Amino acid sequence: MSIKEVLVPDIGSFKDVEVIEIMVNVGDSIKTDDSLMTVESDKAAMDIPAPFGGTVKELKIKVGDKISAGSLVLMLDTAGEATASSSAPVVKSFSQPPVTGASTEVAAVPPPTHLAPEVPTHIPPKHRPDPVAAHAEFASGKPAHASPSVRRFARELGADLSRVKGSGPRGRILKEDVQNWIKAELAKPTGEAIGLGFPPAPVVDFGKFGEIENQPLSRIKKLSGANLHRNWVSAPHVTQFDEADITDLEDFRKSMLDEAAKRGVKLTLLAFLMKAVVNALRTYPTFNASLAADGENLVLKKYFHVGFACDTPDGLVVPVVRDVNKKDVMDIARELAEMSELARERKLKVDSMQGGCFTISSLGGIGGTMFTPIINCPEVAILGLSRADWKPVWSKATKTFEPRLMLPLSLSYDHRVIDGADGARFTSHLRLMLSDVRRLLL
Ligand code: CAO
């Protein structure tokens, strides 16, 4: 056995600095330059590295102790280890009594490590920059208050320390703070994780301003919220507004209500809209597409599955009506009603919400003039319907204003895939289809 005392080296103007972290335990096997502990003054923190490898026999300090240059830090058994680091000046050495056969040396640890800026170890200690000056970033009020070992740990994991809140004394960032921050980042919706550099959302204590109640978000709200956020930030949205004259369509729908009811169907406007949308998708196939994951191709779909946003007590779900092109308006209306009911009873199967090519979000039964729906990615467009209203529309034929039932259309599309001109063509096509219901048969 060869026991060496490890002393604190010359640490510049640091004197009576506090030990804030000890990285080794008795019995640990350590290598030259492994960090032994972190000390901290009121302006800076630094790691004290091991001058040589060995096994820790005894710790002579504990967290909270104050140390200065020359303080005894620990006892190290260096038997069988490589020689001391070239930068570790040996101060004194002596042998233990022959009865144990062990020898003890006293060694100063190499100069402490600073992470910003790096201090080249070949510079003799007296020419090295003052560690406090080297860490002037703390004095200058920069927020990342962490020991070098925590900084190194954060750097290895890619954690941005300026965004980590410290829970240690005086707000110092601990290793656990970095771990918790990474966990929280990983749990965030991907929109936030794609590096948009948002400033952190302010944490507000609303209770300070009045009475509050915390209501847990439903599972659907959490899921759809994360997806909506991702879609909103990842797809460059453009929303094209238009109005379709549905006066004749509404007359026709109303004239068919009784007949539909006899067949057990509630014939809604939405069913006609589904047919009109598929007609427009056939005419403008880029709307019935998705960007391939490799970003090199557009995947054009030859099927026409159309989703519709359905408001349920638990939040928004999007059931998908399959092969709308192969179904008549009555079948579609029946399916819409069945799926809406299942969704509201939480009985909708997962596969009934998959495979959509395009989504319709109808707020017409509720109100509003127009809105900007968020694309249901990887689809590339979504049609919003608002409340139809009677408006005076100029008639070229009669040269008078005529009362017409106008349906507001809000088409959001992914501008990476669809040009503005096609966006306007798509809504114009829908206008044409909806203004003359006979066209839906073609
Ligand atoms: N203009 C005027 N009236 C309309 C209309 C419109 N655009 N759309 C529907 N209406 C009328 C219907 O004719 C119906 O009237 P009656 O009761 O007199 O027959 C009434 O409004 C209610 O319709 P509805 O909403 O029950 O049926 P629907 O087929 O139009 O819609 C569904 C079904 C599932 C889309 C709807 O119930 C729903 O959930 N809408 C909300 C969708 C949503 O939340 N979108 C937002 C997504 S983004 O956050």
CSV table of N, CA and C in Angstrom, one decimal, residues 247-356:
chain,number,residue,atom,x,y,z
A,247,THR,N,-77.7,28.7,-51.5
A,247,THR,CA,-79.2,28.9,-51.4
A,247,THR,C,-79.9,27.7,-52.0
A,248,ASP,N,-79.5,27.3,-53.2
A,248,ASP,CA,-80.2,26.2,-53.9
A,248,ASP,C,-79.9,24.9,-53.2
A,249,LEU,N,-78.7,24.7,-52.7
A,249,LEU,CA,-78.3,23.5,-52.0
A,249,LEU,C,-79.1,23.3,-50.8
A,250,GLU,N,-79.3,24.4,-50.0
A,250,GLU,CA,-80.1,24.3,-48.8
A,250,GLU,C,-81.6,24.0,-49.1
A,251,ASP,N,-82.1,24.6,-50.2
A,251,ASP,CA,-83.5,24.3,-50.6
A,251,ASP,C,-83.6,22.8,-50.9
A,252,PHE,N,-82.6,22.3,-51.7
A,252,PHE,CA,-82.7,20.9,-52.0
A,252,PHE,C,-82.6,20.0,-50.8
A,253,ARG,N,-81.6,20.4,-49.9
A,253,ARG,CA,-81.4,19.6,-48.6
A,253,ARG,C,-82.7,19.5,-47.8
A,254,LYS,N,-83.3,20.7,-47.7
A,254,LYS,CA,-84.5,20.7,-46.9
A,254,LYS,C,-85.7,19.9,-47.5
A,255,SER,N,-85.7,20.0,-48.9
A,255,SER,CA,-86.7,19.2,-49.6
A,255,SER,C,-86.5,17.7,-49.4
A,256,MET,N,-85.3,17.3,-49.1
A,256,MET,CA,-85.0,15.9,-48.9
A,256,MET,C,-85.0,15.4,-47.5
A,257,LEU,N,-85.3,16.3,-46.5
A,257,LEU,CA,-85.1,15.9,-45.1
A,257,LEU,C,-86.1,14.8,-44.7
A,258,ASP,N,-87.4,14.9,-45.2
A,258,ASP,CA,-88.4,13.9,-44.8
A,258,ASP,C,-88.0,12.6,-45.3
A,259,GLU,N,-87.7,12.6,-46.6
A,259,GLU,CA,-87.3,11.3,-47.2
A,259,GLU,C,-86.1,10.7,-46.5
A,260,ALA,N,-85.1,11.5,-46.2
A,260,ALA,CA,-83.9,11.0,-45.5
A,260,ALA,C,-84.3,10.5,-44.1
A,261,ALA,N,-85.2,11.2,-43.5
A,261,ALA,CA,-85.6,10.8,-42.1
A,261,ALA,C,-86.3,9.4,-42.2
A,262,LYS,N,-87.1,9.2,-43.2
A,262,LYS,CA,-87.7,7.9,-43.4
A,262,LYS,C,-86.7,6.8,-43.5
A,263,ARG,N,-85.5,7.1,-44.0
A,263,ARG,CA,-84.5,6.1,-44.1
A,263,ARG,C,-83.5,6.2,-42.9
A,264,GLY,N,-84.0,6.9,-41.9
A,264,GLY,CA,-83.2,7.0,-40.6
A,264,GLY,C,-82.0,7.8,-40.7
A,265,VAL,N,-82.0,8.8,-41.7
A,265,VAL,CA,-80.8,9.6,-41.8
A,265,VAL,C,-81.1,11.1,-41.6
A,266,LYS,N,-80.2,11.7,-40.8
A,266,LYS,CA,-80.3,13.2,-40.7
A,266,LYS,C,-79.4,13.8,-41.8
A,267,LEU,N,-80.0,14.4,-42.8
A,267,LEU,CA,-79.3,14.8,-43.9
A,267,LEU,C,-78.7,16.2,-43.7
A,268,THR,N,-77.4,16.3,-43.3
A,268,THR,CA,-76.8,17.5,-43.0
A,268,THR,C,-76.0,18.1,-44.1
A,269,LEU,N,-75.7,19.4,-43.9
A,269,LEU,CA,-74.9,20.2,-44.9
A,269,LEU,C,-73.6,19.5,-45.1
A,270,LEU,N,-73.1,19.1,-44.0
A,270,LEU,CA,-71.7,18.5,-44.0
A,270,LEU,C,-71.5,17.3,-44.9
A,271,ALA,N,-72.6,16.6,-45.1
A,271,ALA,CA,-72.5,15.4,-46.0
A,271,ALA,C,-72.3,15.9,-47.5
A,272,PHE,N,-73.0,17.0,-47.8
A,272,PHE,CA,-72.8,17.6,-49.2
A,272,PHE,C,-71.4,18.1,-49.3
A,273,LEU,N,-71.0,18.8,-48.2
A,273,LEU,CA,-69.6,19.3,-48.3
A,273,LEU,C,-68.6,18.3,-48.5
A,274,MET,N,-68.8,17.1,-47.9
A,274,MET,CA,-67.8,16.0,-48.1
A,274,MET,C,-67.7,15.6,-49.6
A,275,LYS,N,-68.9,15.6,-50.2
A,275,LYS,CA,-68.9,15.2,-51.7
A,275,LYS,C,-68.2,16.3,-52.5
A,276,ALA,N,-68.5,17.6,-52.2
A,276,ALA,CA,-67.9,18.7,-52.9
A,276,ALA,C,-66.4,18.7,-52.7
A,277,VAL,N,-65.9,18.4,-51.5
A,277,VAL,CA,-64.5,18.4,-51.2
A,277,VAL,C,-63.8,17.3,-52.1
A,278,VAL,N,-64.4,16.1,-52.1
A,278,VAL,CA,-63.8,15.0,-52.9
A,278,VAL,C,-63.7,15.4,-54.4
A,279,ASN,N,-64.7,16.1,-54.9
A,279,ASN,CA,-64.7,16.5,-56.2
A,279,ASN,C,-63.5,17.5,-56.5
A,280,ALA,N,-63.3,18.4,-55.5
A,280,ALA,CA,-62.2,19.4,-55.6
A,280,ALA,C,-60.8,18.6,-55.4
A,281,LEU,N,-60.8,17.6,-54.6
A,281,LEU,CA,-59.5,16.9,-54.4
A,281,LEU,C,-59.1,16.1,-55.7
A,282,ARG,N,-60.1,15.6,-56.4
A,282,ARG,CA,-59.8,14.9,-57.7
A,282,ARG,C,-59.3,16.0,-58.7
A,283,THR,N,-59.8,17.1,-58.7
A,283,THR,CA,-59.4,18.2,-59.6
A,283,THR,C,-58.0,18.7,-59.3
A,284,TYR,N,-57.7,18.8,-57.9
A,284,TYR,CA,-56.4,19.4,-57.5
A,284,TYR,C,-55.7,18.3,-56.6
A,285,PRO,N,-55.1,17.4,-57.2
A,285,PRO,CA,-54.5,16.2,-56.5
A,285,PRO,C,-53.5,16.6,-55.4
A,286,THR,N,-52.8,17.7,-55.5
A,286,THR,CA,-51.8,18.0,-54.5
A,286,THR,C,-52.5,18.3,-53.2
A,287,PHE,N,-53.8,18.5,-53.2
A,287,PHE,CA,-54.5,18.7,-51.9
A,287,PHE,C,-54.7,17.3,-51.2
A,288,ASN,N,-54.7,16.3,-52.0
A,288,ASN,CA,-54.9,14.9,-51.5
A,288,ASN,C,-53.5,14.2,-51.4
A,289,ALA,N,-52.6,14.9,-50.7
A,289,ALA,CA,-51.2,14.4,-50.7
A,289,ALA,C,-50.6,14.6,-49.4
A,290,SER,N,-49.4,14.1,-49.2
A,290,SER,CA,-48.6,14.3,-48.0
A,290,SER,C,-47.2,14.4,-48.4
A,291,LEU,N,-46.4,15.2,-47.6
A,291,LEU,CA,-45.0,15.3,-47.9
A,291,LEU,C,-44.4,14.0,-47.4
A,292,ALA,N,-43.5,13.3,-48.2
A,292,ALA,CA,-42.9,12.1,-47.7
A,292,ALA,C,-41.9,12.5,-46.6
A,293,ALA,N,-41.7,11.5,-45.7
A,293,ALA,CA,-40.8,11.7,-44.5
A,293,ALA,C,-39.4,12.2,-44.9
A,294,ASP,N,-38.9,11.8,-46.1
A,294,ASP,CA,-37.6,12.2,-46.5
A,294,ASP,C,-37.6,13.6,-47.1
A,295,GLY,N,-38.7,14.2,-47.3
A,295,GLY,CA,-38.8,15.6,-47.8
A,295,GLY,C,-38.5,15.6,-49.3
A,296,GLU,N,-38.4,14.5,-49.9
A,296,GLU,CA,-38.0,14.5,-51.4
A,296,GLU,C,-39.2,14.4,-52.3
A,297,ASN,N,-40.2,13.8,-51.7
A,297,ASN,CA,-41.4,13.4,-52.6
A,297,ASN,C,-42.7,13.9,-52.0
A,298,LEU,N,-43.7,14.0,-52.9
A,298,LEU,CA,-45.0,14.3,-52.5
A,298,LEU,C,-45.8,12.9,-52.7
A,299,VAL,N,-46.4,12.5,-51.7
A,299,VAL,CA,-47.1,11.2,-51.8
A,299,VAL,C,-48.6,11.5,-52.2
A,300,LEU,N,-48.9,11.2,-53.5
A,300,LEU,CA,-50.3,11.5,-53.9
A,300,LEU,C,-51.2,10.3,-53.7
A,301,LYS,N,-52.3,10.5,-53.0
A,301,LYS,CA,-53.2,9.4,-52.6
A,301,LYS,C,-54.3,9.2,-53.6
A,302,LYS,N,-54.5,8.0,-53.9
A,302,LYS,CA,-55.6,7.6,-54.9
A,302,LYS,C,-56.9,7.3,-54.2
A,303,TYR,N,-56.9,7.4,-52.9
A,303,TYR,CA,-58.1,7.1,-52.2
A,303,TYR,C,-58.6,8.4,-51.6
A,304,PHE,N,-59.8,8.5,-51.2
A,304,PHE,CA,-60.4,9.7,-50.7
A,304,PHE,C,-61.1,9.5,-49.3
A,305,HIS,N,-60.3,9.5,-48.3
A,305,HIS,CA,-60.8,9.4,-46.9
A,305,HIS,C,-60.8,10.8,-46.3
A,306,VAL,N,-62.0,11.2,-45.9
A,306,VAL,CA,-62.1,12.6,-45.4
A,306,VAL,C,-62.5,12.6,-43.9
A,307,GLY,N,-61.7,13.3,-43.1
A,307,GLY,CA,-62.0,13.4,-41.7
A,307,GLY,C,-62.8,14.6,-41.4
A,308,PHE,N,-63.5,14.6,-40.2
A,308,PHE,CA,-64.3,15.8,-39.8
A,308,PHE,C,-64.0,16.0,-38.3
A,309,ALA,N,-63.8,17.2,-38.0
A,309,ALA,CA,-63.5,17.6,-36.6
A,309,ALA,C,-64.8,17.5,-35.8
A,310,CYS,N,-64.8,16.7,-34.7
A,310,CYS,CA,-66.0,16.5,-33.9
A,310,CYS,C,-65.8,16.9,-32.5
A,311,ASP,N,-66.6,17.8,-32.1
A,311,ASP,CA,-66.5,18.4,-30.7
A,311,ASP,C,-67.1,17.4,-29.7
A,312,THR,N,-66.3,16.9,-28.8
A,312,THR,CA,-66.9,16.0,-27.8
A,312,THR,C,-66.7,16.6,-26.4
A,313,PRO,N,-67.3,16.1,-25.4
A,313,PRO,CA,-67.1,16.6,-24.0
A,313,PRO,C,-65.7,16.5,-23.6
A,314,ASP,N,-64.9,15.5,-24.1
A,314,ASP,CA,-63.5,15.4,-23.7
A,314,ASP,C,-62.6,16.2,-24.6
A,315,GLY,N,-63.1,16.8,-25.6
A,315,GLY,CA,-62.2,17.5,-26.5
A,315,GLY,C,-62.4,17.1,-28.0
A,316,LEU,N,-61.5,17.6,-28.8
A,316,LEU,CA,-61.7,17.4,-30.3
A,316,LEU,C,-61.2,16.1,-30.7
A,317,VAL,N,-62.0,15.4,-31.5
A,317,VAL,CA,-61.5,14.2,-32.2
A,317,VAL,C,-61.8,14.3,-33.7
A,318,VAL,N,-61.1,13.5,-34.5
A,318,VAL,CA,-61.3,13.6,-35.9
A,318,VAL,C,-61.6,12.2,-36.5
A,319,PRO,N,-62.9,11.8,-36.5
A,319,PRO,CA,-63.2,10.5,-37.2
A,319,PRO,C,-63.0,10.7,-38.7
A,320,VAL,N,-62.8,9.6,-39.4
A,320,VAL,CA,-62.5,9.6,-40.8
A,320,VAL,C,-63.5,8.8,-41.6
A,321,VAL,N,-64.2,9.4,-42.5
A,321,VAL,CA,-65.1,8.7,-43.4
A,321,VAL,C,-64.3,8.2,-44.6
A,322,ARG,N,-64.3,6.8,-44.7
A,322,ARG,CA,-63.5,6.2,-45.8
A,322,ARG,C,-64.2,6.2,-47.1
A,323,ASP,N,-63.4,6.3,-48.2
A,323,ASP,CA,-63.9,6.2,-49.6
A,323,ASP,C,-65.1,7.0,-49.9
A,324,VAL,N,-65.0,8.3,-49.5
A,324,VAL,CA,-66.2,9.2,-49.7
A,324,VAL,C,-66.6,9.2,-51.2
A,325,ASN,N,-65.6,9.0,-52.1
A,325,ASN,CA,-65.9,9.1,-53.5
A,325,ASN,C,-66.9,7.9,-53.9
A,326,LYS,N,-66.9,6.8,-53.1
A,326,LYS,CA,-67.7,5.7,-53.5
A,326,LYS,C,-69.0,5.7,-52.8
A,327,LYS,N,-69.3,6.7,-52.0
A,327,LYS,CA,-70.6,6.7,-51.2
A,327,LYS,C,-71.5,7.9,-51.7
A,328,ASP,N,-72.8,7.6,-51.5
A,328,ASP,CA,-73.7,8.7,-51.8
A,328,ASP,C,-73.9,9.6,-50.6
A,329,VAL,N,-74.6,10.7,-50.8
A,329,VAL,CA,-74.7,11.7,-49.7
A,329,VAL,C,-75.5,11.1,-48.5
A,330,MET,N,-76.5,10.3,-48.8
A,330,MET,CA,-77.2,9.7,-47.7
A,330,MET,C,-76.3,8.8,-46.9
A,331,ASP,N,-75.5,8.0,-47.6
A,331,ASP,CA,-74.6,7.1,-46.8
A,331,ASP,C,-73.6,7.9,-46.0
A,332,ILE,N,-73.1,9.0,-46.6
A,332,ILE,CA,-72.1,9.8,-45.8
A,332,ILE,C,-72.8,10.4,-44.6
A,333,ALA,N,-74.0,10.9,-44.8
A,333,ALA,CA,-74.8,11.6,-43.7
A,333,ALA,C,-75.0,10.6,-42.5
A,334,ARG,N,-75.4,9.3,-42.9
A,334,ARG,CA,-75.6,8.3,-41.9
A,334,ARG,C,-74.3,8.0,-41.1
A,335,GLU,N,-73.2,7.9,-41.9
A,335,GLU,CA,-71.9,7.6,-41.3
A,335,GLU,C,-71.5,8.7,-40.4
A,336,LEU,N,-71.7,10.0,-40.8
A,336,LEU,CA,-71.3,11.1,-40.0
A,336,LEU,C,-72.0,11.1,-38.6
A,337,ALA,N,-73.3,10.8,-38.7
A,337,ALA,CA,-74.1,10.8,-37.4
A,337,ALA,C,-73.6,9.6,-36.5
A,338,GLU,N,-73.4,8.5,-37.1
A,338,GLU,CA,-72.9,7.3,-36.3
A,338,GLU,C,-71.6,7.6,-35.7
A,339,MET,N,-70.7,8.1,-36.5
A,339,MET,CA,-69.3,8.3,-36.0
A,339,MET,C,-69.3,9.4,-34.9
A,340,SER,N,-70.1,10.5,-35.1
A,340,SER,CA,-70.1,11.5,-34.1
A,340,SER,C,-70.6,11.0,-32.8
A,341,GLU,N,-71.7,10.1,-32.9
A,341,GLU,CA,-72.2,9.6,-31.6
A,341,GLU,C,-71.2,8.7,-30.9
A,342,LEU,N,-70.5,7.8,-31.7
A,342,LEU,CA,-69.5,7.0,-31.1
A,342,LEU,C,-68.4,7.8,-30.5
A,343,ALA,N,-68.0,8.9,-31.2
A,343,ALA,CA,-66.9,9.8,-30.6
A,343,ALA,C,-67.4,10.4,-29.3
A,344,ARG,N,-68.6,10.8,-29.3
A,344,ARG,CA,-69.1,11.5,-28.0
A,344,ARG,C,-69.3,10.5,-26.9
A,345,GLU,N,-69.5,9.2,-27.3
A,345,GLU,CA,-69.6,8.2,-26.2
A,345,GLU,C,-68.2,7.5,-25.9
A,346,ARG,N,-67.2,8.1,-26.5
A,346,ARG,CA,-65.8,7.6,-26.4
A,346,ARG,C,-65.7,6.1,-26.8
A,347,LYS,N,-66.5,5.8,-27.9
A,347,LYS,CA,-66.4,4.4,-28.3
A,347,LYS,C,-65.8,4.3,-29.7
A,348,LEU,N,-65.3,5.4,-30.2
A,348,LEU,CA,-64.7,5.4,-31.6
A,348,LEU,C,-63.4,4.6,-31.5
A,349,LYS,N,-63.2,3.7,-32.5
A,349,LYS,CA,-62.0,2.9,-32.5
A,349,LYS,C,-60.8,3.8,-33.1
A,350,VAL,N,-59.6,3.4,-32.7
A,350,VAL,CA,-58.5,4.2,-33.2
A,350,VAL,C,-58.4,4.2,-34.7
A,351,ASP,N,-58.6,3.0,-35.3
A,351,ASP,CA,-58.5,3.0,-36.8
A,351,ASP,C,-59.6,3.8,-37.5
A,352,SER,N,-60.6,4.2,-36.8
A,352,SER,CA,-61.6,5.1,-37.4
A,352,SER,C,-61.1,6.5,-37.5
A,353,MET,N,-60.0,6.8,-36.8
A,353,MET,CA,-59.4,8.1,-36.8
A,353,MET,C,-58.1,8.2,-37.6
A,354,GLN,N,-57.9,7.1,-38.4
A,354,GLN,CA,-56.6,7.1,-39.1
A,354,GLN,C,-56.8,7.1,-40.6
A,355,GLY,N,-55.8,7.5,-41.3
A,355,GLY,CA,-55.8,7.4,-42.8
A,355,GLY,C,-56.5,8.5,-43.5
A,356,GLY,N,-56.8,9.6,-42.8
A,356,GLY,CA,-57.5,10.7,-43.5
A,356,GLY,C,-56.6,11.4,-44.5
